[in-house]
Amino acid sequence: MKAIRRFTVRTVLPEQLQPLHELALNLRWSWHPETRDLFRSVDPEVWAATGEDPVRLLGEVPAARLAALAADRRFLRRLGDLADDLREYLSGPRWYQTQQEAGATPPPAAVAYFSPEYGIAAALPQYSGGLGILAGDHLKAASDLGVPIIGVGLFYRHGYFRQSLDRDGWQQERYPLLDPDELAVSLLREGDGTPARVDLALPGGRTLAAHLWKAQVGRVPLLLLDSDIEANSPAERDVTDRLYGGGSEHRLLQEMLLGIGGVRAVRAYCRLTGHPAPEVFHTNEGHAGFLGVERIRELVADDAAGLDFAAALESVRSGTLFTTHTPVPAGIDRFDRELVARHFGGDAALPGVPVEPVLALGAETWPGGDPKLFNMAAMGLRLAQRANGVSTLHGEVSRSMFNGLWPGFDATEVPITSVTNGVHAATWIDPAVVRLGAAEIGADRAEDAMTTGDAKRWTGLERIGNTEIWDLRRSLRAQLVDEARRRLRDSWRQRGAGEAELGWVSSVLDPDVLTIGFARRVPSYKRLTLMLRDPDRLRALLLHPVRPVQIVVAGKAHPADDGGKRLIQQMVAFADDPAVRHRIVFLPDYDMAMARHLYPGCDVWLNNPLRPLEACGTSGMKAALNGCLNLSVLDGWWDEWYDGQNGWAIPTADETGGVLDPESSEAEHRDDIEAAALYDLIEAQVAGRFYDRGTDGLPHRWISMVRHTLVTLGPKVLAGRMVREYVERLYTPAALAQRELAGAAYRGARELAEWKARVREGWPAVRVEHVEADCPDEAQELGSALSLRVQVALGTLDPGDVEVQAVSGRVDESDGISDACVLALKPVGGSDLDGRTRYEGSLELCRTGPFGYTVRVLPAHPRLASPAELGLVALPAESAGMDAGVLR
């Protein structure tokens, strides 16, 4: 019999225990060990049965136990101390507040951070993979640093799917219904108690409405928009049903609600709570890109601002940051142009925002682009004055991938920087690792080191003894073995096995055997089954009589990705073999709860993507924080921070950085080569070093690598370091630019928009007409200089509108310039009647070998964040090979 209505009956806590609600509804408990220990002590069995979820715990603990706790003085003292600690954490000054006091440029009053998913805790399943975990770690680190961020996302009633396997090892998905009353969220309400609500106009006179759930992530509010409300029709109620579910229009509506509705949610939250309005808007991937369109609507509709679309666009761009996470065009959301036109035109149009400029924001105008599609990443980049990739290598890949948006510029000049991702230490470091470090450098210093990412705070960890490190690693490995056996037994029971068939599970894995971990999403480019390329070779490694290896594997394939499901099935089939199943296991339903055991318990973290398709790959960072060594292709963050002593680099068949189709024959050949290299590394180096023991029974060289990893990688991989970089390099400059354009009733925005319009109109007449240099000999001496004289036609533009540059550097066989140096040439005299201006400068010859130069004209304005911002450049008609020389 099925209930016709579902609701939650909450426990009424005794008055003495009321602070438990306060602690449970702030997700800081998910990274605060003392608070977790307090909830565990309420009822250890219920705590475990509820998945270590405080809200569910308080709903299920017996009343008699609560009454006993209300009379327990020791418990009440702990509770009072932790409640006081939380209040101090929420109100006291932190790193950001010291920046506000000391900085010459005040950082933003607030930042709005938009992401389609958030991995805060397993108890709030609103994430699918790395993007969401990164977003969750961003908010947690911002909270620890005191950065005033407002998070914005969607509330998915079914979250992401739960994974199990059938008897044949095929992935099965189920979508449990999430009841907000059973989660650490609260409904945002108006002053009269009614739920706060945002509305979006849809075609055909329909309306998409959403309520706002607030999850409190330490000091950071996370607003989650929920369309499953009675005001909506059934179709609109389902908009926030599942993460990354549904067809194209369904996804478009999700992204409109996230972007447009999200801005309106932020405005409602600030109005109701008095929180400072954000000066900077940060969109984590292109899914929330429509937030810029909504902010343009706000300014156009504001009579006091009185801006047209172009001026509003400039104001919005100045305070917007776009972070791209994908290294391939296929990873970008693209919608049919007519679908977008239907949702932004007619009766669904945003007031004052014509549909054509909106469509232009997402147009694929570059060679090879599809004019029928609307590209969310292109819109995100056009709406943001600042953009970044998520590792140094990914920044390079992104500049090449989006080069078409800046025609005429080399990929190196595309205005996309990089901030390498980080992970939230307090979430991912096992408490035993923290205790070991704190014993050496002190608890306060250890906490500060994990929060700020200050490398100086990590000094001292190099003094930790060999025995202490090895005992810790063995203990963590044993914890993983116990957890893996429990999960493997549960998985086989779900697959239909009886208890009598599962006696072998109790001997799976060994706490004294070298343990390799591999866990992530399962798209083809991550190559889950690379280790299976030569099954006999893998078996030999697993079953080696002296130096055996064991592997723990986990991962989810997207429900629509049958190719990924087949990879999982292949892995499961291999792991099911009775000959090796004690040495390799596949654990279904990979999530944050599993990850907390995996990262600390593994000795080696394996990562073998098809280079350079891994944007960052933060799972290896989490492992490194626990003293796990990385074994990875030089991709993502590993390309940046591998130093030869913190792990191993898997050689690749082609390290030129070219992108291969994972399904191509070339990729097949590359997989064979790289799998062989992987086997060789494990056999000859990894296992050899792990089992190379001294007379005291300790693997001294291995322990040395663990210690080196903790000391050198620890401060680098932290989300605290990452968020500090965002604040200093991107948020604060964006806030300054936004203030400059918004000041004096948006005078700066109007002037910049008018200037850009004038420059774009006049640019076709800009030409480099003549270039000459004093170059008496073909070969020039190092240290000498060339005197350049350039004549430029500016048409209707003024010399102050442009900068004329000499660009010089090494040249290749086709005269392409690399390692370029830029010299700004100076105008000499005024323009003649035809708009021609003469420019001069002295070009120093500062390097030997093949050398060349060219001249170009760029728009110049003090409020441009990059010379390439407009995508306009004028070059000599025959720049290729022009005046190239050789130095000796």
Short mmCIF file of C-alpha atoms in Angstrom, two decimals, residues 95-407:
data_model
loop_
_atom_site.label_atom_id
_atom_site.label_comp_id
_atom_site.label_asym_id
_atom_site.label_seq_id
_atom_site.Cartn_x
_atom_site.Cartn_y
_atom_site.Cartn_z
CA TRP A 95 41.87 35.93 7.01
CA TYR A 96 39.53 37.94 4.75
CA GLN A 97 38.75 40.43 7.45
CA THR A 98 42.46 41.14 7.90
CA GLN A 99 42.66 41.78 4.16
CA GLN A 100 39.80 44.26 4.39
CA GLU A 101 41.70 46.17 7.06
CA ALA A 102 45.14 46.07 5.44
CA GLY A 103 44.51 46.06 1.70
CA ALA A 104 44.93 49.19 -0.43
CA THR A 105 42.10 47.97 -2.65
CA PRO A 106 39.16 46.80 -0.54
CA PRO A 107 38.11 43.26 -1.54
CA PRO A 108 34.49 42.75 -2.62
CA ALA A 109 31.77 43.24 -0.03
CA ALA A 110 30.38 39.89 -1.21
CA VAL A 111 30.75 37.34 -4.00
CA ALA A 112 27.95 35.26 -5.56
CA TYR A 113 29.18 31.81 -6.61
CA PHE A 114 27.01 29.80 -9.02
CA SER A 115 27.39 26.08 -9.71
CA PRO A 116 24.98 23.39 -10.97
CA GLU A 117 26.14 20.96 -8.25
CA TYR A 118 27.69 21.03 -4.79
CA GLY A 119 29.45 18.26 -2.92
CA ILE A 120 29.25 19.43 0.67
CA ALA A 121 28.56 16.13 2.43
CA ALA A 122 27.23 12.69 1.58
CA ALA A 123 24.16 13.62 3.63
CA LEU A 124 23.28 16.32 1.06
CA PRO A 125 23.57 14.43 -2.26
CA GLN A 126 23.55 17.31 -4.73
CA TYR A 127 26.68 16.37 -6.69
CA SER A 128 27.83 13.92 -9.35
CA GLY A 129 31.59 14.30 -9.50
CA GLY A 130 34.58 16.60 -9.50
CA LEU A 131 32.77 19.81 -10.46
CA GLY A 132 30.44 19.54 -7.48
CA ILE A 133 33.13 18.45 -5.04
CA LEU A 134 35.25 21.40 -6.17
CA ALA A 135 32.30 23.77 -5.63
CA GLY A 136 31.69 22.36 -2.17
CA ASP A 137 35.36 22.68 -1.23
CA HIS A 138 35.34 26.26 -2.57
CA LEU A 139 32.51 27.21 -0.22
CA LYS A 140 34.09 25.45 2.77
CA ALA A 141 37.46 27.10 2.23
CA ALA A 142 35.76 30.48 1.76
CA SER A 143 33.98 29.93 5.07
CA ASP A 144 37.22 29.07 6.88
CA LEU A 145 38.90 32.16 5.42
CA GLY A 146 35.93 34.43 6.14
CA VAL A 147 35.28 35.24 2.47
CA PRO A 148 31.67 36.56 2.18
CA ILE A 149 30.41 34.23 -0.51
CA ILE A 150 26.79 33.37 -1.30
CA GLY A 151 26.52 30.00 -3.03
CA VAL A 152 23.75 29.41 -5.57
CA GLY A 153 22.55 26.10 -7.03
CA LEU A 154 19.52 23.94 -7.65
CA PHE A 155 17.80 21.56 -5.24
CA TYR A 156 17.40 18.22 -7.01
CA ARG A 157 14.64 16.18 -5.41
CA HIS A 158 16.29 12.96 -6.62
CA GLY A 159 19.87 14.23 -6.48
CA TYR A 160 22.26 12.14 -8.53
CA PHE A 161 21.65 8.42 -8.85
CA ARG A 162 22.62 5.66 -6.44
CA GLN A 163 24.58 2.92 -8.15
CA SER A 164 24.40 -0.84 -7.81
CA LEU A 165 25.32 -3.80 -10.04
CA ASP A 166 23.27 -6.66 -11.40
CA ARG A 167 24.55 -10.23 -11.45
CA ASP A 168 26.29 -9.56 -14.78
CA GLY A 169 28.07 -6.47 -13.48
CA TRP A 170 25.88 -3.99 -15.39
CA GLN A 171 25.33 -0.65 -13.66
CA GLN A 172 21.86 -0.11 -12.18
CA GLU A 173 20.56 3.33 -11.20
CA ARG A 174 17.99 4.34 -8.64
CA TYR A 175 16.89 7.80 -7.63
CA PRO A 176 15.70 7.98 -4.01
CA LEU A 177 13.35 10.85 -3.28
CA LEU A 178 14.98 13.46 -1.06
CA ASP A 179 12.79 15.04 1.61
CA PRO A 180 14.13 18.51 2.51
CA ASP A 181 12.76 18.08 6.01
CA GLU A 182 15.25 15.26 6.50
CA LEU A 183 18.21 17.32 5.30
CA ALA A 184 20.32 20.11 6.76
CA VAL A 185 18.40 22.80 4.88
CA SER A 186 15.79 25.37 5.83
CA LEU A 187 13.23 27.21 3.73
CA LEU A 188 13.92 30.89 3.13
CA ARG A 189 10.82 32.81 4.21
CA GLU A 190 9.45 36.31 3.84
CA GLY A 191 8.80 38.48 6.84
CA ASP A 192 5.20 37.23 7.04
CA GLY A 193 6.34 33.59 7.14
CA THR A 194 5.43 32.69 3.56
CA PRO A 195 8.12 30.94 1.51
CA ALA A 196 10.30 33.26 -0.54
CA ARG A 197 9.78 32.62 -4.23
CA VAL A 198 11.25 33.53 -7.60
CA ASP A 199 9.35 33.37 -10.90
CA LEU A 200 10.53 33.01 -14.50
CA ALA A 201 8.32 33.71 -17.52
CA LEU A 202 8.15 30.84 -20.03
CA PRO A 203 6.74 30.67 -23.58
CA GLY A 204 2.97 30.37 -23.88
CA GLY A 205 2.23 32.43 -20.81
CA ARG A 206 3.56 29.76 -18.45
CA THR A 207 5.56 30.50 -15.30
CA LEU A 208 8.37 28.59 -13.67
CA ALA A 209 8.37 29.25 -9.93
CA ALA A 210 10.84 28.08 -7.29
CA HIS A 211 11.21 28.15 -3.54
CA LEU A 212 14.62 28.67 -1.94
CA TRP A 213 16.24 26.22 0.43
CA LYS A 214 19.22 27.47 2.41
CA ALA A 215 22.03 25.16 3.45
CA GLN A 216 24.40 26.83 5.88
CA VAL A 217 27.98 25.85 5.01
CA GLY A 218 29.85 27.28 7.98
CA ARG A 219 29.73 31.04 7.39
CA VAL A 220 28.52 30.64 3.80
CA PRO A 221 24.83 30.46 2.84
CA LEU A 222 24.09 28.11 -0.07
CA LEU A 223 20.79 28.89 -1.81
CA LEU A 224 19.18 25.95 -3.66
CA LEU A 225 16.24 26.65 -5.98
CA ASP A 226 13.43 24.07 -5.91
CA SER A 227 10.75 23.93 -8.63
CA ASP A 228 8.82 21.04 -7.04
CA ILE A 229 6.14 23.29 -5.57
CA GLU A 230 2.37 23.41 -5.93
CA ALA A 231 2.41 26.70 -7.85
CA ASN A 232 3.92 24.90 -10.86
CA SER A 233 2.30 22.59 -13.37
CA PRO A 234 3.65 18.99 -13.43
CA ALA A 235 6.14 19.79 -16.22
CA GLU A 236 7.60 22.75 -14.38
CA ARG A 237 7.66 20.87 -11.07
CA ASP A 238 10.04 18.38 -12.68
CA VAL A 239 12.60 20.98 -13.79
CA THR A 240 14.74 20.34 -10.69
CA ASP A 241 14.04 16.62 -10.55
CA ARG A 242 17.51 15.21 -11.27
CA LEU A 243 21.05 16.41 -11.69
CA TYR A 244 22.02 16.32 -15.39
CA GLY A 245 18.80 14.57 -16.37
CA GLY A 246 16.24 15.08 -19.14
CA GLY A 247 16.45 16.31 -22.71
CA SER A 248 17.70 19.54 -24.23
CA GLU A 249 14.77 21.78 -23.23
CA HIS A 250 14.79 20.32 -19.73
CA ARG A 251 18.47 21.20 -19.37
CA LEU A 252 17.87 24.68 -20.78
CA LEU A 253 15.16 25.31 -18.19
CA GLN A 254 17.47 24.09 -15.43
CA GLU A 255 20.18 26.48 -16.58
CA MET A 256 17.74 29.38 -16.91
CA LEU A 257 16.50 28.73 -13.39
CA LEU A 258 20.05 28.47 -12.08
CA GLY A 259 21.26 31.66 -13.79
CA ILE A 260 18.22 33.97 -13.95
CA GLY A 261 16.41 32.54 -10.95
CA GLY A 262 19.68 32.36 -9.04
CA VAL A 263 20.29 36.10 -9.34
CA ARG A 264 16.76 36.75 -8.14
CA ALA A 265 17.33 34.33 -5.25
CA VAL A 266 20.45 36.26 -4.22
CA ARG A 267 18.51 39.54 -4.31
CA ALA A 268 15.76 38.02 -2.15
CA TYR A 269 18.26 36.63 0.33
CA CYS A 270 20.09 39.94 0.69
CA ARG A 271 16.80 41.80 1.07
CA LEU A 272 15.56 39.45 3.79
CA THR A 273 18.79 39.05 5.76
CA GLY A 274 20.69 42.28 5.19
CA HIS A 275 23.64 40.39 3.68
CA PRO A 276 25.82 42.73 1.55
CA ALA A 277 24.95 42.65 -2.14
CA PRO A 278 27.57 40.84 -4.24
CA GLU A 279 29.98 42.99 -6.19
CA VAL A 280 31.37 39.98 -8.06
CA PHE A 281 29.50 37.09 -9.69
CA HIS A 282 31.47 33.87 -10.29
CA THR A 283 30.02 31.23 -12.60
CA ASN A 284 31.53 27.77 -12.10
CA GLU A 285 31.27 26.39 -15.66
CA GLY A 286 28.81 27.61 -18.28
CA HIS A 287 25.64 26.12 -16.79
CA ALA A 288 24.84 29.34 -14.91
CA GLY A 289 25.79 31.69 -17.74
CA PHE A 290 22.33 33.27 -18.01
CA LEU A 291 23.01 35.06 -14.72
CA GLY A 292 24.71 37.77 -16.81
CA VAL A 293 21.60 38.23 -18.95
CA GLU A 294 19.46 38.69 -15.84
CA ARG A 295 21.88 41.24 -14.41
CA ILE A 296 21.71 43.16 -17.69
CA ARG A 297 17.90 43.13 -17.34
CA GLU A 298 18.19 44.53 -13.83
CA LEU A 299 20.27 47.47 -14.99
CA VAL A 300 18.17 48.21 -18.06
CA ALA A 301 15.03 48.13 -15.91
CA ASP A 302 16.56 50.38 -13.24
CA ASP A 303 15.30 53.89 -13.99
CA ALA A 304 18.00 55.36 -11.75
CA ALA A 305 20.72 53.64 -13.79
CA GLY A 306 19.11 54.40 -17.14
CA LEU A 307 21.44 52.10 -19.11
CA ASP A 308 20.93 50.62 -22.55
CA PHE A 309 21.91 47.00 -23.30
CA ALA A 310 25.49 47.84 -24.35
CA ALA A 311 26.30 49.91 -21.25
CA ALA A 312 24.63 47.38 -18.97
CA LEU A 313 26.71 44.65 -20.61
CA GLU A 314 29.93 46.49 -19.78
CA SER A 315 28.92 46.94 -16.15
CA VAL A 316 27.97 43.27 -15.83
CA ARG A 317 31.15 42.04 -17.53
CA SER A 318 33.39 44.06 -15.23
CA GLY A 319 32.21 42.20 -12.14
CA THR A 320 31.88 38.70 -13.62
CA LEU A 321 34.32 35.77 -13.50
CA PHE A 322 33.90 32.66 -15.64
CA THR A 323 35.70 29.42 -14.73
CA THR A 324 35.87 26.74 -17.40
CA HIS A 325 36.43 23.12 -16.39
CA THR A 326 36.25 21.30 -19.70
CA PRO A 327 39.26 20.64 -21.96
CA VAL A 328 37.17 19.52 -24.97
CA PRO A 329 34.38 21.22 -26.95
CA ALA A 330 32.19 18.13 -26.52
CA GLY A 331 31.97 18.89 -22.79
CA ILE A 332 30.20 22.22 -23.37
CA ASP A 333 26.42 22.61 -23.21
CA ARG A 334 25.06 23.71 -26.60
CA PHE A 335 21.40 24.33 -27.37
CA ASP A 336 19.48 24.77 -30.59
CA ARG A 337 19.46 28.47 -31.35
CA GLU A 338 15.72 28.47 -32.05
CA LEU A 339 15.04 26.82 -28.69
CA VAL A 340 16.88 29.62 -26.92
CA ALA A 341 15.14 32.24 -29.08
CA ARG A 342 11.75 30.82 -28.07
CA HIS A 343 12.61 31.10 -24.37
CA PHE A 344 14.01 34.63 -24.61
CA GLY A 345 11.57 36.11 -27.11
CA GLY A 346 7.85 36.83 -27.37
CA ASP A 347 5.93 36.62 -24.12
CA ALA A 348 8.95 34.95 -22.45
CA ALA A 349 11.34 37.83 -23.17
CA LEU A 350 13.14 39.54 -20.34
CA PRO A 351 11.85 43.13 -20.22
CA GLY A 352 14.26 45.50 -21.94
CA VAL A 353 16.48 42.67 -23.23
CA PRO A 354 15.98 42.02 -26.96
CA VAL A 355 16.39 38.42 -28.06
CA GLU A 356 18.99 39.09 -30.79
CA PRO A 357 21.72 40.41 -28.44
CA VAL A 358 21.09 37.42 -26.19
CA LEU A 359 21.52 35.02 -29.11
CA ALA A 360 24.68 36.84 -30.16
CA LEU A 361 26.23 36.13 -26.77
CA GLY A 362 26.19 32.38 -27.44
CA ALA A 363 26.83 32.42 -31.20
CA GLU A 364 29.59 30.20 -32.56
CA THR A 365 31.09 32.84 -34.83
CA TRP A 366 34.49 31.22 -35.28
CA PRO A 367 35.53 29.12 -38.29
CA GLY A 368 33.96 25.68 -37.95
CA GLY A 369 31.33 26.91 -35.48
CA ASP A 370 27.71 25.91 -35.98
CA PRO A 371 25.47 28.96 -36.56
CA LYS A 372 22.42 26.93 -35.53
CA LEU A 373 23.70 26.34 -32.00
CA PHE A 374 23.90 28.45 -28.85
CA ASN A 375 27.14 27.80 -26.93
CA MET A 376 26.98 28.28 -23.14
CA ALA A 377 30.76 28.57 -22.74
CA ALA A 378 30.93 31.23 -25.44
CA MET A 379 28.22 33.18 -23.63
CA GLY A 380 30.05 32.76 -20.34
CA LEU A 381 33.27 34.14 -21.81
CA ARG A 382 31.53 37.05 -23.53
CA LEU A 383 29.73 38.00 -20.33
CA ALA A 384 32.84 37.87 -18.15
CA GLN A 385 35.76 40.26 -18.26
CA ARG A 386 37.87 37.66 -16.44
CA ALA A 387 38.13 33.93 -17.07
CA ASN A 388 40.28 31.06 -15.89
CA GLY A 389 41.02 27.39 -16.32
CA VAL A 390 41.65 25.12 -13.33
CA SER A 391 45.32 24.14 -13.73
CA THR A 392 48.28 25.61 -15.58
CA LEU A 393 48.03 22.99 -18.33
CA HIS A 394 44.26 23.41 -18.55
CA GLY A 395 44.74 27.16 -18.93
CA GLU A 396 46.92 26.46 -21.98
CA VAL A 397 44.37 24.02 -23.38
CA SER A 398 41.54 26.51 -22.78
CA ARG A 399 43.35 29.32 -24.55
CA SER A 400 43.75 27.09 -27.59
CA MET A 401 40.21 25.73 -27.44
CA PHE A 402 38.59 29.18 -27.24
CA ASN A 403 41.08 30.96 -29.52
CA GLY A 404 38.32 31.49 -32.11
CA LEU A 405 36.65 34.06 -29.86
CA TRP A 406 39.74 36.27 -30.23
CA PRO A 407 40.60 36.10 -33.96
#
